[in-house]
Short mmCIF file of C-alpha atoms and ligand atoms in Angstrom, two decimals:
data_model
loop_
_atom_site.label_atom_id
_atom_site.label_comp_id
_atom_site.label_asym_id
_atom_site.label_seq_id
_atom_site.Cartn_x
_atom_site.Cartn_y
_atom_site.Cartn_z
CA MET A 9 32.01 172.93 98.29
CA SER A 10 32.86 174.56 95.01
CA HIS A 11 32.84 172.29 91.98
CA ASP A 12 34.75 172.53 88.69
CA PHE A 13 31.50 173.18 86.84
CA ASP A 14 27.91 174.12 87.63
CA LEU A 15 26.69 171.67 84.98
CA LEU A 16 28.40 168.71 83.39
CA VAL A 17 26.51 167.24 80.44
CA ILE A 18 27.28 163.74 79.20
CA GLY A 19 26.61 163.57 75.45
CA ALA A 20 26.87 166.37 72.90
CA GLY A 21 23.85 165.44 70.78
CA SER A 22 20.67 167.38 70.17
CA GLY A 23 19.53 167.47 73.81
CA GLY A 24 22.97 167.87 75.38
CA VAL A 25 24.15 170.69 73.14
CA ARG A 26 20.95 172.68 73.60
CA ALA A 27 21.03 172.22 77.38
CA SER A 28 24.71 173.24 77.51
CA ARG A 29 24.22 176.34 75.42
CA ILE A 30 21.14 177.54 77.30
CA ALA A 31 22.64 176.84 80.73
CA ALA A 32 25.80 178.74 79.72
CA SER A 33 23.69 181.64 78.47
CA HIS A 34 22.19 181.83 81.97
CA GLY A 35 25.69 182.21 83.37
CA ALA A 36 26.41 178.61 84.39
CA ARG A 37 29.92 177.16 84.05
CA VAL A 38 29.26 174.24 81.73
CA ALA A 39 31.23 171.28 80.38
CA VAL A 40 30.03 168.65 77.94
CA ALA A 41 31.65 165.24 77.52
CA GLU A 42 31.44 163.52 74.13
CA GLU A 43 33.07 160.23 73.14
CA TYR A 44 32.40 160.43 69.38
CA ARG A 45 31.52 163.60 67.47
CA VAL A 46 29.72 166.74 68.62
CA GLY A 47 26.27 166.88 67.01
CA GLY A 48 24.90 163.50 68.01
CA THR A 49 22.94 160.91 66.07
CA CYS A 50 20.68 163.34 64.24
CA VAL A 51 23.46 165.42 62.75
CA ILE A 52 26.23 162.86 62.40
CA ARG A 53 24.46 159.59 61.48
CA GLY A 54 20.73 160.13 61.48
CA CYS A 55 18.18 162.66 60.31
CA VAL A 56 20.50 165.00 58.43
CA PRO A 57 22.61 162.62 56.31
CA LYS A 58 19.52 160.43 55.83
CA LYS A 59 17.50 163.33 54.45
CA LEU A 60 20.33 164.21 52.08
CA LEU A 61 20.34 160.62 50.81
CA VAL A 62 16.58 160.85 50.35
CA TYR A 63 17.07 163.96 48.19
CA GLY A 64 19.91 162.32 46.29
CA SER A 65 18.04 159.12 45.57
CA HIS A 66 14.82 160.80 44.47
CA PHE A 67 16.54 162.18 41.37
CA ALA A 68 16.15 158.69 39.89
CA GLU A 69 12.38 159.15 39.65
CA ASP A 70 12.57 162.83 38.88
CA LEU A 71 14.81 162.16 35.88
CA GLU A 72 12.45 159.42 34.71
CA ASP A 73 9.39 161.67 35.10
CA ALA A 74 11.17 164.55 33.36
CA ARG A 75 10.67 162.85 29.99
CA ARG A 76 6.91 163.41 30.09
CA PHE A 77 7.66 167.07 30.74
CA GLY A 78 9.79 167.26 27.59
CA TRP A 79 13.24 166.74 29.05
CA HIS A 80 15.45 164.11 27.47
CA ILE A 81 18.48 163.36 29.56
CA GLU A 82 20.37 160.57 27.88
CA ALA A 83 23.61 159.93 29.75
CA LYS A 84 22.15 159.16 33.17
CA ARG A 85 24.66 157.65 35.58
CA PHE A 86 24.73 157.52 39.36
CA ASP A 87 27.96 157.66 41.30
CA TRP A 88 27.58 156.55 44.94
CA PRO A 89 30.97 157.85 46.19
CA THR A 90 30.04 161.37 45.02
CA LEU A 91 26.80 161.40 46.99
CA ARG A 92 28.30 159.61 50.00
CA ASP A 93 31.31 161.92 50.22
CA ASN A 94 29.32 165.12 49.66
CA VAL A 95 26.94 164.09 52.44
CA ALA A 96 29.91 163.30 54.70
CA ALA A 97 31.40 166.73 53.95
CA GLU A 98 28.12 168.41 54.90
CA VAL A 99 28.08 166.41 58.14
CA ASP A 100 31.64 167.62 58.83
CA ARG A 101 30.52 171.21 58.25
CA LEU A 102 27.60 170.87 60.68
CA ASN A 103 29.83 169.13 63.21
CA GLY A 104 32.08 172.20 63.06
CA LEU A 105 29.10 174.54 63.55
CA TYR A 106 27.98 172.59 66.62
CA GLN A 107 31.49 172.78 68.05
CA ASN A 108 31.53 176.55 67.35
CA THR A 109 28.23 176.92 69.18
CA LEU A 110 29.72 175.26 72.25
CA ASP A 111 32.95 177.27 72.03
CA ASN A 112 31.16 180.59 71.46
CA ASN A 113 29.02 179.94 74.51
CA LYS A 114 32.12 179.15 76.57
CA VAL A 115 31.12 175.53 77.10
CA THR A 116 34.15 173.32 77.79
CA THR A 117 34.23 170.22 75.58
CA LEU A 118 35.65 167.11 77.23
CA PRO A 119 36.45 164.51 74.54
CA GLY A 120 36.22 160.90 75.71
CA HIS A 121 33.95 158.40 77.41
CA ALA A 122 32.35 159.71 80.59
CA ARG A 123 31.66 157.64 83.67
CA LEU A 124 29.99 158.66 86.90
CA ILE A 125 32.21 158.14 89.93
CA ASP A 126 29.80 159.63 92.45
CA ALA A 127 26.82 161.97 92.25
CA ASN A 128 29.09 164.97 91.64
CA THR A 129 32.13 163.44 89.94
CA VAL A 130 32.54 162.35 86.34
CA GLU A 131 35.64 160.73 84.92
CA VAL A 132 36.36 161.48 81.27
CA ASP A 133 39.31 159.76 79.65
CA GLY A 134 40.93 159.10 83.05
CA LYS A 135 40.52 162.67 84.34
CA ARG A 136 38.01 163.53 87.06
CA HIS A 137 35.76 166.58 86.99
CA THR A 138 33.21 167.67 89.56
CA ALA A 139 29.89 169.40 88.97
CA GLU A 140 26.95 170.60 91.01
CA THR A 141 24.46 169.21 88.48
CA ILE A 142 24.86 166.42 85.95
CA LEU A 143 22.76 165.89 82.82
CA ILE A 144 22.82 162.57 80.99
CA ALA A 145 22.02 163.02 77.30
CA THR A 146 23.74 160.00 75.77
CA GLY A 147 20.97 159.10 73.33
CA ALA A 148 20.38 155.65 71.90
CA ARG A 149 22.00 153.24 69.49
CA PRO A 150 20.67 150.68 67.00
CA PHE A 151 19.47 147.40 68.48
CA THR A 152 21.09 144.35 66.90
CA PRO A 153 19.49 140.93 67.30
CA ASP A 154 21.03 138.23 69.42
CA ILE A 155 21.37 135.59 66.67
CA PRO A 156 24.42 133.83 65.24
CA GLY A 157 26.04 135.89 62.49
CA ALA A 158 24.38 139.18 63.50
CA GLU A 159 27.83 140.78 63.37
CA HIS A 160 27.81 140.39 59.57
CA GLY A 161 25.01 142.95 59.39
CA ILE A 162 25.39 146.72 59.55
CA THR A 163 23.28 149.40 61.22
CA SER A 164 22.30 152.94 60.35
CA ASN A 165 25.67 153.97 61.85
CA GLU A 166 27.58 152.29 59.02
CA VAL A 167 25.14 152.59 56.15
CA PHE A 168 26.27 156.12 55.27
CA HIS A 169 29.81 154.89 54.64
CA LEU A 170 29.27 151.89 52.35
CA PRO A 171 32.40 151.57 50.18
CA THR A 172 30.31 150.54 47.17
CA LEU A 173 26.62 150.20 46.45
CA PRO A 174 25.61 146.57 46.95
CA ARG A 175 23.60 144.77 44.29
CA ARG A 176 21.24 143.32 46.93
CA MET A 177 20.25 144.53 50.39
CA VAL A 178 18.03 143.03 53.08
CA ILE A 179 16.65 145.46 55.62
CA ALA A 180 15.41 143.87 58.83
CA GLY A 181 12.57 145.82 60.43
CA ALA A 182 9.65 147.78 59.04
CA GLY A 183 9.68 150.97 61.09
CA TYR A 184 11.03 154.45 60.38
CA ILE A 185 14.60 153.51 59.56
CA ALA A 186 13.76 150.42 57.52
CA THR A 187 11.20 152.11 55.29
CA GLU A 188 13.34 155.22 54.81
CA PHE A 189 16.48 153.33 53.73
CA ALA A 190 14.38 150.91 51.66
CA GLY A 191 13.22 153.91 49.64
CA VAL A 192 16.72 155.35 49.32
CA PHE A 193 18.51 152.20 48.20
CA HIS A 194 15.74 151.04 45.89
CA GLU A 195 15.90 154.38 44.09
CA LEU A 196 19.67 154.01 43.80
CA GLY A 197 19.18 150.73 41.96
CA VAL A 198 19.77 148.23 44.77
CA ASP A 199 17.52 145.15 44.90
CA VAL A 200 15.95 145.75 48.34
CA THR A 201 14.04 143.23 50.46
CA LEU A 202 12.45 144.34 53.69
CA ILE A 203 11.86 141.58 56.24
CA ASN A 204 9.78 141.87 59.40
CA ARG A 205 8.61 139.68 62.24
CA SER A 206 4.97 140.81 61.96
CA ASP A 207 2.81 141.59 58.94
CA THR A 208 2.71 145.25 59.92
CA ILE A 209 4.84 148.00 58.49
CA LEU A 210 5.07 151.28 60.38
CA ARG A 211 3.35 150.00 63.50
CA GLY A 212 1.51 152.78 65.30
CA TRP A 213 0.88 154.77 62.13
CA GLU A 214 -2.59 155.21 60.64
CA PRO A 215 -3.02 151.76 59.04
CA ALA A 216 -4.52 153.11 55.79
CA LEU A 217 -1.35 155.14 55.18
CA ALA A 218 1.01 152.31 56.06
CA ASP A 219 -0.95 150.10 53.68
CA ARG A 220 -0.67 152.73 50.96
CA LEU A 221 3.10 152.83 51.41
CA LEU A 222 3.23 149.04 51.18
CA GLN A 223 1.17 149.00 47.97
CA ILE A 224 3.21 151.76 46.30
CA SER A 225 6.48 150.14 47.38
CA LEU A 226 5.41 146.78 45.92
CA ALA A 227 4.46 148.52 42.67
CA LYS A 228 7.87 150.19 42.54
CA GLY A 229 9.52 146.78 42.84
CA LEU A 230 10.59 146.56 46.47
CA ASN A 231 10.36 143.09 47.98
CA PHE A 232 8.72 142.33 51.32
CA LYS A 233 9.00 139.22 53.44
CA LEU A 234 6.64 139.67 56.36
CA ASN A 235 5.74 137.37 59.26
CA CYS A 236 9.20 135.85 59.21
CA ARG A 237 11.76 135.04 61.87
CA LEU A 238 15.44 135.13 61.19
CA GLU A 239 17.48 132.36 62.81
CA ARG A 240 21.03 133.16 61.73
CA VAL A 241 23.17 134.90 59.16
CA GLU A 242 25.88 132.96 57.40
CA LYS A 243 28.76 134.54 55.54
CA THR A 244 29.67 132.69 52.35
CA GLU A 245 32.00 133.36 49.44
CA THR A 246 29.22 134.95 47.42
CA GLY A 247 27.52 137.00 50.11
CA LEU A 248 25.39 136.59 53.20
CA VAL A 249 22.86 133.79 53.52
CA LEU A 250 19.86 134.43 55.76
CA HIS A 251 18.35 131.37 57.41
CA PHE A 252 14.74 131.70 58.53
CA THR A 253 12.98 129.60 61.18
CA ASP A 254 10.72 128.05 58.52
CA GLY A 255 13.81 126.51 56.90
CA LYS A 256 13.86 128.92 53.97
CA THR A 257 17.02 130.83 53.03
CA MET A 258 17.88 133.86 50.94
CA GLU A 259 21.15 135.36 49.82
CA THR A 260 22.05 139.00 49.89
CA ASP A 261 25.09 141.29 49.94
CA VAL A 262 24.25 143.60 52.85
CA VAL A 263 21.97 143.16 55.87
CA LEU A 264 20.86 146.35 57.57
CA TRP A 265 19.46 146.03 61.09
CA ALA A 266 16.63 148.54 61.63
CA LEU A 267 14.95 146.95 64.63
CA GLY A 268 14.58 149.88 66.97
CA ARG A 269 17.04 151.77 69.15
CA VAL A 270 18.14 151.13 72.74
CA PRO A 271 19.27 153.71 75.33
CA ASN A 272 23.01 154.29 75.68
CA ILE A 273 23.55 153.50 79.35
CA GLU A 274 26.52 151.12 79.27
CA GLY A 275 29.72 152.14 81.01
CA LEU A 276 28.17 155.27 82.52
CA GLY A 277 28.53 154.02 86.08
CA LEU A 278 24.79 154.36 86.72
CA ASP A 279 24.79 151.38 89.10
CA ASP A 280 27.65 152.80 91.15
CA VAL A 281 25.75 156.02 91.74
CA GLY A 282 22.35 154.34 92.05
CA VAL A 283 20.59 155.97 89.08
CA ALA A 284 17.43 153.93 88.52
CA LEU A 285 16.21 152.61 85.18
CA ASN A 286 12.60 152.08 84.09
CA GLU A 287 11.07 148.82 82.86
CA LYS A 288 12.36 149.54 79.32
CA GLY A 289 15.96 149.80 80.53
CA ALA A 290 16.00 153.56 80.00
CA ILE A 291 16.86 156.17 82.63
CA ALA A 292 13.75 156.89 84.68
CA VAL A 293 12.99 160.60 85.10
CA ASP A 294 10.18 162.68 86.55
CA ALA A 295 8.39 165.62 84.94
CA ASP A 296 11.44 167.82 85.65
CA ASN A 297 13.76 165.32 83.92
CA ARG A 298 15.20 164.50 87.33
CA THR A 299 16.41 160.96 88.06
CA ASN A 300 16.08 159.36 91.48
CA VAL A 301 19.44 160.99 92.35
CA ALA A 302 18.54 164.59 93.15
CA ASN A 303 21.26 166.42 91.18
CA ILE A 304 21.34 164.06 88.18
CA PHE A 305 18.98 164.66 85.25
CA ALA A 306 18.44 163.04 81.86
CA VAL A 307 16.90 164.16 78.55
CA GLY A 308 16.30 162.69 75.10
CA ASP A 309 16.52 159.13 73.79
CA VAL A 310 18.35 157.79 76.85
CA THR A 311 15.01 158.22 78.65
CA ASP A 312 13.21 156.41 75.77
CA ARG A 313 9.98 158.35 75.75
CA VAL A 314 9.62 160.07 72.38
CA GLN A 315 12.68 159.25 70.24
CA LEU A 316 12.65 162.43 68.16
CA THR A 317 15.30 165.14 67.88
CA PRO A 318 13.02 168.16 68.39
CA VAL A 319 11.71 166.56 71.59
CA ALA A 320 15.24 166.05 72.96
CA ILE A 321 16.13 169.64 72.05
CA ARG A 322 13.10 171.02 73.85
CA GLU A 323 13.72 168.80 76.88
CA GLY A 324 17.31 170.05 77.06
CA HIS A 325 16.16 173.65 76.70
CA SER A 326 13.45 173.48 79.35
CA PHE A 327 15.78 171.67 81.76
CA ALA A 328 18.42 174.40 81.40
CA ASP A 329 15.85 177.19 81.76
CA ARG A 330 14.40 175.63 84.91
CA GLN A 331 17.70 174.81 86.57
CA PHE A 332 19.75 177.83 85.62
CA GLY A 333 17.39 180.50 84.26
CA GLU A 334 14.56 180.52 86.77
CA LYS A 335 12.12 179.97 83.91
CA ASN A 336 9.78 177.24 84.97
CA TRP A 337 8.34 175.67 81.84
CA HIS A 338 7.89 172.08 80.73
CA VAL A 339 7.72 170.32 77.41
CA ASP A 340 4.21 169.84 76.07
CA TYR A 341 4.11 166.34 74.64
CA SER A 342 0.70 166.66 73.01
CA ALA A 343 0.28 166.64 69.24
CA ILE A 344 3.92 166.03 68.34
CA PRO A 345 4.16 165.87 64.55
CA SER A 346 6.31 163.21 62.98
CA ALA A 347 7.28 162.10 59.50
CA VAL A 348 8.70 159.09 57.72
CA PHE A 349 10.93 160.07 54.82
CA SER A 350 10.05 157.00 52.82
CA ASN A 351 9.21 157.17 49.13
CA PRO A 352 6.59 158.59 49.13
CA PRO A 353 6.88 160.16 52.59
CA LEU A 354 4.32 160.23 55.39
CA GLY A 355 3.43 162.89 57.92
CA SER A 356 1.23 162.61 60.97
CA VAL A 357 0.05 164.61 63.94
CA GLY A 358 -2.40 163.77 66.69
CA MET A 359 -4.62 160.74 67.03
CA THR A 360 -5.19 157.92 64.59
CA GLU A 361 -8.80 156.98 63.91
CA ALA A 362 -8.58 154.07 66.37
CA GLN A 363 -7.07 156.21 69.13
CA ALA A 364 -9.74 158.87 68.67
CA ARG A 365 -12.55 156.32 68.76
CA ASN A 366 -11.16 155.03 72.05
CA ALA A 367 -10.86 158.52 73.47
CA PHE A 368 -14.07 160.14 72.22
CA GLY A 369 -16.41 157.38 71.07
CA GLN A 370 -17.92 159.33 68.21
CA VAL A 371 -15.56 160.55 65.52
CA ARG A 372 -15.96 161.79 61.98
CA ILE A 373 -13.40 160.75 59.38
CA PHE A 374 -12.58 162.65 56.21
CA THR A 375 -10.29 161.28 53.53
CA SER A 376 -8.95 162.49 50.24
CA ASP A 377 -7.49 159.87 47.94
CA PHE A 378 -6.08 161.58 44.86
CA ARG A 379 -3.40 161.43 42.21
CA PRO A 380 -1.19 164.51 42.51
CA MET A 381 -1.21 166.63 39.34
CA LYS A 382 2.50 166.06 38.73
CA ASN A 383 2.07 162.29 38.94
CA VAL A 384 -0.78 162.43 36.41
CA LEU A 385 1.33 164.15 33.74
CA ALA A 386 4.33 161.99 34.59
CA GLY A 387 2.21 158.89 34.06
CA ARG A 388 3.05 157.77 37.55
CA ASN A 389 0.21 155.82 39.04
CA GLU A 390 0.78 156.76 42.67
CA ARG A 391 -2.02 158.18 44.72
CA ALA A 392 -1.73 160.38 47.79
CA LEU A 393 -3.97 159.78 50.80
CA TYR A 394 -4.91 162.39 53.39
CA LYS A 395 -7.02 161.64 56.43
CA LEU A 396 -8.51 163.98 59.03
CA VAL A 397 -9.85 162.65 62.31
CA VAL A 398 -12.49 164.85 63.95
CA ASP A 399 -14.00 164.59 67.44
CA ALA A 400 -17.74 164.54 66.61
CA ALA A 401 -18.80 166.25 69.85
CA THR A 402 -16.55 169.31 69.56
CA ASP A 403 -15.79 169.34 65.80
CA ARG A 404 -12.09 169.63 66.68
CA VAL A 405 -9.60 168.12 64.25
CA VAL A 406 -7.69 165.77 66.54
CA GLY A 407 -5.57 163.99 63.95
CA ALA A 408 -4.15 164.64 60.48
CA HIS A 409 -2.32 161.96 58.53
CA MET A 410 -0.92 162.14 55.03
CA ILE A 411 1.10 160.13 52.56
CA GLY A 412 2.19 161.69 49.29
CA PRO A 413 4.76 164.04 47.81
CA ASP A 414 5.97 166.62 50.34
CA ALA A 415 3.66 165.26 53.04
CA PRO A 416 6.11 166.16 55.87
CA GLU A 417 6.42 169.76 54.60
CA ILE A 418 2.65 170.16 54.47
CA LEU A 419 2.08 168.35 57.74
CA GLN A 420 4.22 170.75 59.77
CA ALA A 421 1.79 173.56 58.93
CA VAL A 422 -1.28 171.42 59.63
CA ALA A 423 0.27 170.51 62.99
CA ILE A 424 -0.13 174.16 64.06
CA ALA A 425 -3.87 173.96 63.39
CA VAL A 426 -4.27 170.63 65.17
CA LYS A 427 -2.20 171.80 68.12
CA ALA A 428 -4.27 174.98 68.31
CA GLY A 429 -7.42 172.87 68.51
CA LEU A 430 -9.05 174.24 65.37
CA THR A 431 -12.35 172.76 64.26
CA LYS A 432 -13.25 171.10 61.00
CA ALA A 433 -15.53 174.09 60.30
CA GLN A 434 -12.48 176.38 60.59
CA PHE A 435 -10.55 174.19 58.16
CA ASP A 436 -13.54 174.42 55.79
CA ASP A 437 -13.72 178.21 56.22
CA THR A 438 -10.17 178.53 54.95
CA MET A 439 -9.97 179.35 51.25
CA ALA A 440 -8.19 176.73 49.14
CA LEU A 441 -4.84 177.61 47.62
CA HIS A 442 -5.09 176.31 44.07
CA PRO A 443 -3.50 174.30 42.55
CA THR A 444 -1.69 172.61 45.41
CA MET A 445 -1.87 169.22 47.04
CA SER A 446 -2.42 170.79 50.45
CA GLU A 447 -5.69 172.41 49.34
CA GLU A 448 -7.22 168.96 49.84
CA LEU A 449 -7.03 169.70 53.56
CA VAL A 450 -9.71 172.39 53.31
CA LEU A 451 -11.81 170.66 50.66
CA MET A 452 -12.69 167.40 52.43
CA ARG A 453 -16.45 167.14 52.77
P1 NDP B 16 10.97 151.40 64.89
O1 NDP B 16 10.54 151.25 66.28
O2 NDP B 16 10.37 152.46 64.04
O3 NDP B 16 10.73 150.00 64.13
C1 NDP B 16 11.28 148.83 64.64
C2 NDP B 16 10.98 147.67 63.70
O4 NDP B 16 11.74 146.55 64.12
C3 NDP B 16 9.55 147.26 63.66
O5 NDP B 16 9.23 146.84 62.37
C4 NDP B 16 9.49 146.07 64.64
O6 NDP B 16 8.58 145.09 64.27
C5 NDP B 16 10.87 145.48 64.49
N1 NDP B 16 11.42 144.92 65.72
C6 NDP B 16 11.56 145.55 66.91
N2 NDP B 16 12.15 144.75 67.81
C7 NDP B 16 12.43 143.60 67.17
C8 NDP B 16 13.00 142.37 67.57
N3 NDP B 16 13.44 142.19 68.81
N4 NDP B 16 13.14 141.40 66.64
C9 NDP B 16 12.68 141.57 65.38
N5 NDP B 16 12.08 142.70 64.96
C10 NDP B 16 11.97 143.71 65.83
O7 NDP B 16 12.56 151.50 64.95
P2 NDP B 16 13.65 152.17 63.99
O8 NDP B 16 14.91 151.46 64.31
O9 NDP B 16 13.17 152.20 62.58
O10 NDP B 16 13.74 153.65 64.52
C11 NDP B 16 13.97 153.91 65.90
C12 NDP B 16 13.34 155.20 66.31
O11 NDP B 16 14.11 156.28 65.83
C13 NDP B 16 11.94 155.43 65.77
O12 NDP B 16 10.97 154.82 66.56
C14 NDP B 16 11.84 156.91 65.75
O13 NDP B 16 11.41 157.36 67.01
C15 NDP B 16 13.26 157.35 65.50
N6 NDP B 16 13.45 157.73 64.10
C16 NDP B 16 12.72 158.76 63.60
C17 NDP B 16 12.84 159.14 62.27
C18 NDP B 16 12.02 160.24 61.75
O14 NDP B 16 11.53 161.03 62.54
N7 NDP B 16 11.82 160.36 60.44
C19 NDP B 16 13.76 158.45 61.37
C20 NDP B 16 14.47 157.38 62.00
C21 NDP B 16 14.31 157.05 63.31
P3 NDP B 16 7.00 145.12 64.59
O15 NDP B 16 6.44 146.37 64.00
O16 NDP B 16 6.48 143.92 63.90
O17 NDP B 16 6.89 145.10 66.07
#
């Protein structure tokens, strides 16, 4: 039986757009359904606008440091609507580019919420479409806690659109999103308090780096309330009052939930078609991204494996190549670099010291703990920390972790070396590039 489309993708985010474009380039007739805006979380309300806010907020410190470099800028004033609206305009521009990409590749966009009717039929906004193959790429959304008054809080979806800058903000969580927005809003002059259920920030990251971020953040004046449990949020005339299980309370103006993200599976009709979920409530897929229903596939955050944009993009690309291009390749999930755009930022690739000890037994650890040259002249007492983890038996560098200015930019290049399996001796053989921060990577003895 001939279907309306060869491929119908649900979700026009990073994974869905890439899969659509590549499948279309292989000659497939492709449609993509999207209920919000083409571009997905990363472009519309994630990585991209967040990074622009990080740039915008960092001027606060740059302008302060400029004085020690001879620059006197007297009339310093920050205007939130200018930054907010310029970021929104850039998001609009990128949204347009993503739509152009789909149009130029002859991918049909179906605006509206999509729901599976059967294994080959999808209903979008009341209209039914059939397809030989279906790809679910609906991503994830912020988790909000199940406590009274949670609705008074906002998530990373709304934070980009704040009408005014609050005087006080509580950020619940201590992972990527919490630490990134804590840095942004503190720099913009907001009194930020980060609260978390455990005493750990950035769980899973090299503990020495997470601890360095905590120490620097405390020195900058951010507040932390760790090991605490929130019971309810009460809205009062003067703001929001947080009630903790130990009986303590605190008042704030905005609460931002940054407690992880959950797969977007609601209203997709997965039950009706029998698409199975895994124990985390995400769509279960095999190595080919295939669900338990033979012609239905899933990529990206809705499968909750590695919640990173470049991973979703590559999954979408490899899926489309395999299904429609006769190119049989799979995503390599080893040594995926990642960064936290906190202030200062972190970058990491490969194993932490603890993971390497578990895997190899004997490891050698090299660290460089230094004050970047710019910070010295600026009188800024913030130290960078780099750490290399080496498998003692083979001399291979199996992990690189950094916190300090531009750490994510530097880390991307180091990730090539770690991925390629280079040895510590090969790092040492490389001539330093002086004066840079990254030269530390080849000078650790
Ligand atoms: P994270 O998983 O990074 O952090 C979640 C935080 O919330 C942790 O501090 C955790 O505490 C706490 N937490 C989790 N569940 C609960 C709960 N039920 N009640 C109370 N506290 C809870 O999540 P984010 O929301 O910050 O980010 C989601 C994902 O998005 C990231 O994991 C990352 O993959 C991706 N992302 C990547 C970015 C980047 O690449 N720069 C930027 C933003 C997001 P504890 O540690 O104590 O368990």
